[in-house]
Amino acid sequence: MAQRVAASDGGNKKTSRVRVAVRLRPYMSKQDEKSEGPCVRGLDSQNLEIINWRNATETVKYHFDVFHGEQTTQQEVFLSSVKPILPHILKGQNASVFAYGPTGAGKTHTMLGSSDQPGVIPRAVREVFNLVKAKDEDDGWDYSIGMSYLEIYNEKVLDLLLPSSQDLPIREDKDKNILIPGLTHTTISSFADFDKHFVPASLNRTTASTKLNQRSSRSHAILLIKVVRTEHALPHRQQTGKLYLVDLAGSEDNRRTGNQGIRLKESGAINLSLFTLSKVVDSLNSGTAIRVPYRDSKLTRLLQDSLGGSAHSVMITNIAPEYKYYFDTFSALNFAAKSKLIVNKPFTRETVAVPVLPVKRARDDHEAGGSGT
Ligand code: ADP
Ligand code: MG
């Protein structure tokens, strides 16, 4: 018997919907000291299941717009979740891409990646340049590309391109565009030019803190790519399209880790922004809310004109398969899911494919089921 727990997929096709993708990172034996194996596995391109801790003979099955399994490449994530929205930026429309999930689940890998495996940010920036280059003279518009890079830390807005700056205010103009007066905005002429500004600014983000991991997992890093196009003909109409690429703070529950003082204050602030974001995404996707609570946090206020409404938004929820992430995975899935279903059957370990298992001991644990390539 399958019992319906929640269903809110409701066939809501409004453009304000936030597309939700889930990406499961590969199992890492070093994250699994007790060698318990994974507790989550993909089922197909939209569904996954996780062991139900209340009753180990059951799994909970979740349904999303897209599920990216542990074998999914950076290129595949980009092609399916991000590339399709980029042409809109050249037409004066806004878009946002978020990486959500607990610290250690792959948000930065997804957004930034490495030089071997570049993530969404470098791929998206390259593609925006390619799209602009592909426009010919007959297009009738001139294009200019610019960037800003900021961080929201403790509900403070900080300019990563000008690290000495103080908390910046968020404003709305008469056309309901959200802007930050005083935030550095740099015109960029190529991908190399972008990198020249972006790389040192990324370092600003981490070296600003003594406990760099803590800080980067507690702040939201927000890259803005802006495309302004100006019509050749009179009256030289101008259109601006904004793309926000966001590596969110870790979604783990900081109250459980016994934080005190400044850390506790940070947790409260992070929880406020992420909590508000979840309320905003919920209201947009259920289509039932009277009010979308954008103004309740800095993050959602900043993204107000680029999340929901006529904007194109994608949330990539990153999860990790090891048991130590279990409760954070559960809460991330409950945030992201279109629906979930409790399924009365045991978690079938033998079909879990574990491709990345460098440690012998952990591999033995899974070989019993005859998988592992
Ligand atoms: P987060 O930013 O959510 O804290 P990271 O992106 O830093 O997480 O990922 C944690 C670790 O897992 C890093 O070492 C990262 O390289 C690795 N990792 C994350 N996702 C993947 C993936 N899909 N494939 C391979 N390695 C991954
Ligand atoms: Mg990170």
Coordinates of C-alpha atoms and ligand atoms in Angstrom, one line a residue:
M1 CA 0.0 0.0 0.0
A2 CA 1.3 3.4 -0.8
Q3 CA 0.1 6.3 1.2
R4 CA 0.0 9.8 -0.2
V5 CA 1.7 12.3 2.1
A6 CA 1.6 15.5 0.2
A7 CA 0.8 16.5 -3.4
S8 CA 1.3 19.9 -4.7
D9 CA 2.2 19.3 -8.3
G10 CA -1.3 20.5 -9.3
G11 CA -0.4 21.0 -13.0
N12 CA 0.4 24.6 -12.3
K13 CA 2.0 25.9 -15.5
K14 CA 2.3 29.5 -14.6
T15 CA 5.5 31.1 -15.7
S16 CA 6.2 32.1 -12.1
R17 CA 6.9 28.6 -11.1
V18 CA 10.4 27.8 -9.9
R19 CA 11.8 24.7 -11.6
V20 CA 13.2 22.3 -9.1
A21 CA 16.0 19.9 -9.8
V22 CA 17.8 17.7 -7.3
R23 CA 21.3 16.6 -7.8
L24 CA 22.7 13.6 -5.8
R25 CA 26.5 13.7 -5.4
P26 CA 28.5 10.5 -5.6
Y27 CA 28.9 8.4 -2.4
M28 CA 32.1 9.2 -0.6
S29 CA 33.4 6.5 1.8
K30 CA 35.3 9.1 3.8
Q31 CA 32.0 10.7 4.7
D32 CA 30.7 7.4 6.0
E33 CA 32.8 6.3 9.0
K34 CA 30.5 3.5 9.9
S35 CA 30.5 2.2 6.4
E36 CA 26.7 2.1 6.3
G37 CA 26.5 2.7 2.6
P38 CA 24.2 5.3 1.0
C39 CA 20.7 5.9 2.3
V40 CA 19.4 7.7 -0.8
R41 CA 19.2 6.5 -4.4
G42 CA 17.9 7.7 -7.7
L43 CA 15.0 5.8 -9.4
D44 CA 14.7 7.6 -12.7
S45 CA 15.0 11.1 -14.2
Q46 CA 12.4 12.6 -11.8
N47 CA 12.3 10.3 -8.7
L48 CA 14.4 9.2 -5.9
E49 CA 13.9 7.3 -2.7
I50 CA 15.4 7.5 0.8
I51 CA 15.1 5.1 3.7
N52 CA 12.4 6.1 6.1
W53 CA 14.0 6.4 9.5
R54 CA 10.7 5.9 11.3
N55 CA 10.3 2.5 9.7
A56 CA 13.3 0.9 8.0
T57 CA 11.0 -1.4 6.0
E58 CA 9.7 1.7 4.2
T59 CA 11.3 4.2 1.8
V60 CA 10.0 7.6 1.0
K61 CA 9.8 8.4 -2.6
Y62 CA 10.1 12.0 -3.9
H63 CA 9.2 13.5 -7.2
F64 CA 10.9 16.5 -8.8
D65 CA 10.9 18.4 -12.1
V66 CA 14.4 16.8 -12.7
F67 CA 16.5 14.4 -10.8
H68 CA 20.3 14.3 -11.6
G69 CA 21.8 11.1 -10.4
E70 CA 25.4 10.7 -9.1
Q71 CA 26.7 10.0 -12.6
T72 CA 25.4 13.2 -14.0
T73 CA 28.2 15.4 -15.5
Q74 CA 28.6 19.1 -15.1
Q75 CA 27.8 19.5 -18.7
E76 CA 24.5 17.6 -18.4
V77 CA 23.4 19.7 -15.4
F78 CA 24.2 22.8 -17.4
L79 CA 22.4 21.7 -20.5
S80 CA 19.3 20.5 -18.9
S81 CA 18.8 23.1 -16.1
V82 CA 20.6 26.3 -17.1
K83 CA 21.4 26.7 -20.8
P84 CA 17.7 26.9 -21.9
I85 CA 17.0 30.0 -19.8
L86 CA 20.0 32.0 -21.0
P87 CA 18.6 33.3 -24.3
H88 CA 15.9 35.2 -22.3
I89 CA 18.6 37.4 -20.7
L90 CA 19.4 38.8 -24.1
K91 CA 15.8 39.9 -24.5
G92 CA 15.5 42.0 -21.3
Q93 CA 14.2 39.2 -19.1
N94 CA 15.5 38.1 -15.7
A95 CA 16.6 34.7 -14.4
S96 CA 18.0 33.1 -11.4
V97 CA 19.8 29.8 -10.7
F98 CA 20.3 28.7 -7.1
A99 CA 22.3 25.9 -5.5
Y100 CA 20.5 24.8 -2.3
G101 CA 21.4 22.1 0.2
P102 CA 23.5 21.2 3.2
T103 CA 27.2 22.0 3.4
G104 CA 29.2 19.2 1.8
A105 CA 26.4 18.2 -0.6
G106 CA 27.9 19.8 -3.8
K107 CA 26.6 23.4 -4.1
T108 CA 29.9 24.9 -4.9
H109 CA 30.8 22.0 -7.1
T110 CA 27.6 22.6 -9.1
M111 CA 27.9 26.3 -9.3
L112 CA 31.6 26.9 -9.6
G113 CA 33.2 23.4 -10.1
S114 CA 36.9 23.1 -10.7
S115 CA 39.2 23.7 -13.7
D116 CA 38.7 20.0 -14.6
Q117 CA 35.0 20.1 -14.1
P118 CA 33.7 23.6 -14.5
G119 CA 30.3 24.2 -13.1
V120 CA 27.3 26.3 -14.0
I121 CA 28.9 29.7 -13.5
P122 CA 31.8 29.5 -16.0
R123 CA 29.6 27.6 -18.5
A124 CA 26.8 30.1 -18.2
V125 CA 29.1 33.1 -18.6
R126 CA 30.8 31.6 -21.7
E127 CA 27.4 30.8 -23.2
V128 CA 26.1 34.4 -22.6
F129 CA 29.2 35.6 -24.5
N130 CA 28.5 33.1 -27.3
L131 CA 24.9 34.1 -27.6
V132 CA 25.8 37.8 -27.9
K133 CA 28.6 37.0 -30.4
A134 CA 26.1 35.0 -32.5
K135 CA 23.9 38.0 -32.9
D136 CA 24.6 39.6 -36.3
E137 CA 24.4 43.2 -37.4
D138 CA 20.8 42.7 -38.7
D139 CA 19.7 42.0 -35.1
G140 CA 19.3 45.7 -34.7
W141 CA 20.7 45.9 -31.1
D142 CA 24.0 46.6 -29.4
Y143 CA 24.8 44.4 -26.5
S144 CA 26.9 45.1 -23.4
I145 CA 27.7 42.6 -20.6
G146 CA 28.5 43.5 -17.1
M147 CA 28.9 41.8 -13.7
S148 CA 28.5 42.4 -10.0
Y149 CA 29.5 40.0 -7.3
L150 CA 28.2 40.2 -3.7
E151 CA 27.7 38.2 -0.6
I152 CA 24.8 38.3 1.9
Y153 CA 26.3 37.4 5.3
N154 CA 24.4 37.9 8.5
E155 CA 21.7 39.8 6.5
K156 CA 24.4 42.3 5.4
V157 CA 24.9 42.9 1.7
L158 CA 28.7 43.0 0.9
D159 CA 30.4 43.9 -2.4
L160 CA 32.9 41.2 -3.3
L161 CA 34.4 43.4 -6.0
L162 CA 35.1 46.1 -3.4
P163 CA 35.8 44.2 -0.2
S164 CA 36.3 47.4 1.9
S165 CA 32.6 48.3 1.4
Q166 CA 30.0 48.3 4.1
D167 CA 26.5 46.8 4.2
L168 CA 24.7 48.1 1.1
P169 CA 21.0 49.0 0.9
I170 CA 18.6 47.3 -1.5
R171 CA 16.3 49.6 -3.4
E172 CA 13.4 49.4 -5.9
D173 CA 13.0 51.9 -8.7
K174 CA 9.7 53.2 -10.1
D175 CA 9.5 50.3 -12.6
K176 CA 9.9 47.7 -9.8
N177 CA 13.5 46.9 -10.7
I178 CA 15.6 45.9 -7.7
L179 CA 19.0 47.6 -7.5
I180 CA 21.8 48.2 -5.1
P181 CA 23.1 51.8 -5.4
G182 CA 26.9 51.8 -4.8
L183 CA 27.4 48.1 -5.8
T184 CA 30.4 47.8 -8.2
H185 CA 29.2 46.9 -11.7
T186 CA 32.0 46.1 -14.1
T187 CA 31.7 45.8 -17.9
I188 CA 33.2 42.6 -19.2
S189 CA 34.3 42.1 -22.7
S190 CA 35.2 38.4 -22.7
F191 CA 35.2 35.3 -20.6
A192 CA 38.9 35.9 -19.7
D193 CA 37.9 39.4 -18.6
F194 CA 35.2 38.0 -16.4
D195 CA 37.6 35.5 -14.8
K196 CA 40.1 38.3 -14.1
H197 CA 37.5 40.0 -11.9
F198 CA 35.8 36.9 -10.6
V199 CA 38.7 34.9 -9.4
P200 CA 40.2 37.4 -7.0
A201 CA 36.8 38.4 -5.8
S202 CA 36.1 34.7 -4.9
L203 CA 39.2 34.8 -2.8
N204 CA 37.9 37.9 -1.0
R205 CA 35.0 35.9 0.0
T206 CA 37.0 33.3 1.8
T207 CA 40.0 35.2 3.1
A208 CA 37.8 37.7 4.7
S209 CA 37.3 35.1 7.4
T210 CA 39.6 33.2 9.6
K211 CA 37.4 30.2 9.6
L212 CA 36.9 30.2 5.9
N213 CA 34.8 27.1 5.6
Q214 CA 32.4 28.3 8.2
R215 CA 32.0 31.6 6.6
S216 CA 31.5 30.4 3.1
S217 CA 29.0 27.9 4.2
R218 CA 27.1 30.6 6.1
S219 CA 26.9 33.2 3.5
H220 CA 25.0 33.5 0.2
A221 CA 27.4 34.2 -2.8
I222 CA 25.5 36.0 -5.5
L223 CA 26.9 36.6 -9.0
L224 CA 25.0 39.0 -11.2
I225 CA 25.5 39.0 -15.0
K226 CA 23.7 41.8 -16.7
V227 CA 23.0 42.1 -20.4
V228 CA 22.0 45.6 -21.6
R229 CA 20.9 45.9 -25.2
T230 CA 20.4 49.2 -27.0
E231 CA 18.4 49.4 -30.2
H232 CA 20.3 51.0 -33.2
A233 CA 17.3 52.8 -34.4
L234 CA 15.8 55.8 -32.7
P235 CA 14.7 56.2 -30.0
H236 CA 17.4 53.8 -29.0
R237 CA 15.3 51.7 -26.7
Q238 CA 17.2 49.9 -24.0
Q239 CA 16.5 46.6 -22.3
T240 CA 18.2 45.0 -19.4
G241 CA 18.3 41.3 -18.6
K242 CA 19.7 40.0 -15.3
L243 CA 21.0 36.6 -14.5
Y244 CA 21.6 35.7 -10.8
L245 CA 23.8 32.7 -10.1
V246 CA 23.6 31.9 -6.4
D247 CA 25.6 29.6 -4.2
L248 CA 23.4 29.6 -1.1
A249 CA 24.5 29.1 2.5
G250 CA 24.3 25.6 3.8
S251 CA 20.7 24.5 4.6
E252 CA 21.8 22.4 7.6
D253 CA 20.1 23.1 10.9
N254 CA 22.7 25.1 12.8
R255 CA 20.7 24.9 16.0
R256 CA 21.6 21.2 16.2
T257 CA 25.3 21.9 16.2
G258 CA 25.3 23.8 19.4
N259 CA 26.2 27.3 18.1
Q260 CA 26.6 30.1 20.5
G261 CA 27.1 33.9 20.4
I262 CA 28.1 35.2 17.0
R263 CA 27.6 31.8 15.4
L264 CA 24.1 31.5 16.8
K265 CA 23.3 35.0 15.5
E266 CA 24.6 34.0 12.1
S267 CA 22.5 30.9 12.2
G268 CA 19.4 32.9 12.9
A269 CA 20.2 35.2 10.0
I270 CA 20.9 32.4 7.6
N271 CA 17.8 30.6 8.7
L272 CA 15.8 33.7 8.1
S273 CA 17.0 34.1 4.5
L274 CA 16.7 30.4 3.7
F275 CA 13.5 30.1 5.5
T276 CA 12.1 33.1 3.6
L277 CA 13.4 31.7 0.4
S278 CA 11.6 28.4 1.0
K279 CA 8.4 30.3 1.7
V280 CA 8.8 32.3 -1.5
V281 CA 9.4 29.2 -3.6
D282 CA 6.5 27.5 -1.9
S283 CA 4.1 30.4 -2.6
L284 CA 5.3 30.6 -6.2
N285 CA 4.9 26.9 -6.8
S286 CA 1.7 26.2 -5.0
G287 CA 0.1 29.2 -6.7
T288 CA -2.2 29.6 -3.7
A289 CA -0.4 32.2 -1.7
I290 CA -2.0 35.7 -1.4
R291 CA 1.4 37.3 -0.7
V292 CA 4.9 36.2 -1.7
P293 CA 7.0 37.3 1.3
Y294 CA 10.0 38.7 -0.7
R295 CA 10.5 41.6 1.8
D296 CA 11.1 39.3 4.8
S297 CA 14.8 38.8 4.0
K298 CA 17.6 40.5 2.1
L299 CA 18.1 37.5 -0.2
T300 CA 14.5 37.3 -1.4
R301 CA 14.2 41.1 -1.5
L302 CA 17.3 41.3 -3.8
L303 CA 15.9 38.5 -6.0
Q304 CA 12.4 39.9 -6.1
D305 CA 12.5 40.9 -9.8
S306 CA 14.4 37.8 -10.8
L307 CA 12.5 35.0 -9.0
G308 CA 8.9 34.3 -9.9
G309 CA 6.8 36.7 -11.9
S310 CA 8.0 36.7 -15.4
A311 CA 11.5 35.5 -14.5
H312 CA 13.0 32.1 -15.2
S313 CA 14.1 30.4 -12.1
V314 CA 15.8 27.1 -11.3
M315 CA 16.6 25.7 -7.9
I316 CA 19.2 22.9 -7.9
T317 CA 18.9 21.1 -4.6
N318 CA 22.2 19.3 -3.8
I319 CA 22.1 16.3 -1.6
A320 CA 24.6 13.7 -0.3
P321 CA 23.9 10.0 0.0
E322 CA 25.7 9.2 3.3
Y323 CA 23.8 8.7 6.6
K324 CA 25.5 11.6 8.4
Y325 CA 23.5 13.9 6.1
Y326 CA 20.3 12.0 6.6
F327 CA 18.2 14.7 8.4
D328 CA 19.6 17.5 6.4
T329 CA 18.8 15.6 3.2
F330 CA 15.3 14.9 4.4
S331 CA 14.7 18.6 5.1
A332 CA 16.2 19.7 1.8
L333 CA 14.0 17.1 0.0
N334 CA 10.9 18.3 1.8
F335 CA 11.7 21.8 0.7
A336 CA 12.3 20.8 -2.9
A337 CA 9.8 18.1 -3.6
K338 CA 6.7 18.5 -5.7
S339 CA 5.3 15.5 -3.9
K340 CA 6.3 12.6 -1.8
L341 CA 5.1 9.1 -1.2
I342 CA 5.7 6.6 1.5
V343 CA 6.4 3.3 -0.1
N344 CA 6.0 0.1 1.9
K345 CA 9.1 -1.8 0.8
P346 CA 12.7 -2.2 1.9
F347 CA 15.4 0.0 0.6
T348 CA 17.0 -2.1 -2.1
R349 CA 20.7 -1.7 -1.5
E350 CA 21.8 -4.3 -4.0
T351 CA 20.8 -2.1 -6.9
V352 CA 22.7 1.0 -5.7
A353 CA 25.4 1.8 -8.2
V354 CA 28.5 3.0 -6.4
P355 CA 30.9 4.2 -9.1
V356 CA 33.3 6.3 -7.0
L357 CA 34.6 4.1 -4.2
P358 CA 38.3 4.6 -3.8
V359 CA 38.4 2.9 -0.4
K360 CA 38.5 -0.9 -0.4
R361 CA 36.6 -1.4 2.9
A362 CA 33.6 0.6 1.8
R363 CA 33.6 -1.1 -1.6
D364 CA 33.3 -4.6 0.0
D365 CA 30.3 -3.4 1.9
H366 CA 28.5 -2.8 -1.4
E367 CA 30.0 -5.6 -3.5
A368 CA 27.8 -8.0 -1.6
G369 CA 24.9 -6.7 -3.7
G370 CA 26.9 -7.2 -6.9
S371 CA 27.1 -3.6 -8.1
G372 CA 29.8 -1.1 -8.5
T373 CA 31.4 -0.4 -11.8
Ligands
ADP1 P1 29.0 22.5 -0.7 O1 29.4 23.7 -1.5 O2 27.5 22.2 -0.8 O3 29.4 22.6 0.8 P2 31.0 21.1 -2.2 O4 30.6 21.6 -3.6 O5 32.1 21.8 -1.6 O6 29.7 21.2 -1.2 O7 31.2 19.6 -2.3 C1 31.7 18.8 -1.2 C2 32.8 17.9 -1.8 O8 32.1 16.9 -2.7 C3 33.8 18.6 -2.6 O9 35.0 17.9 -2.4 C4 33.3 18.4 -4.0 O10 34.4 18.4 -5.0 C5 32.7 17.0 -4.0 N1 31.6 16.9 -4.9 C6 30.4 17.5 -4.8 N2 29.5 17.2 -5.8 C7 30.2 16.3 -6.6 C8 29.9 15.6 -7.8 N3 28.7 15.7 -8.4 N4 30.9 14.8 -8.3 C9 32.1 14.7 -7.7 N5 32.4 15.3 -6.6 C10 31.5 16.1 -6.0
MG2 MG 30.2 25.5 -0.8

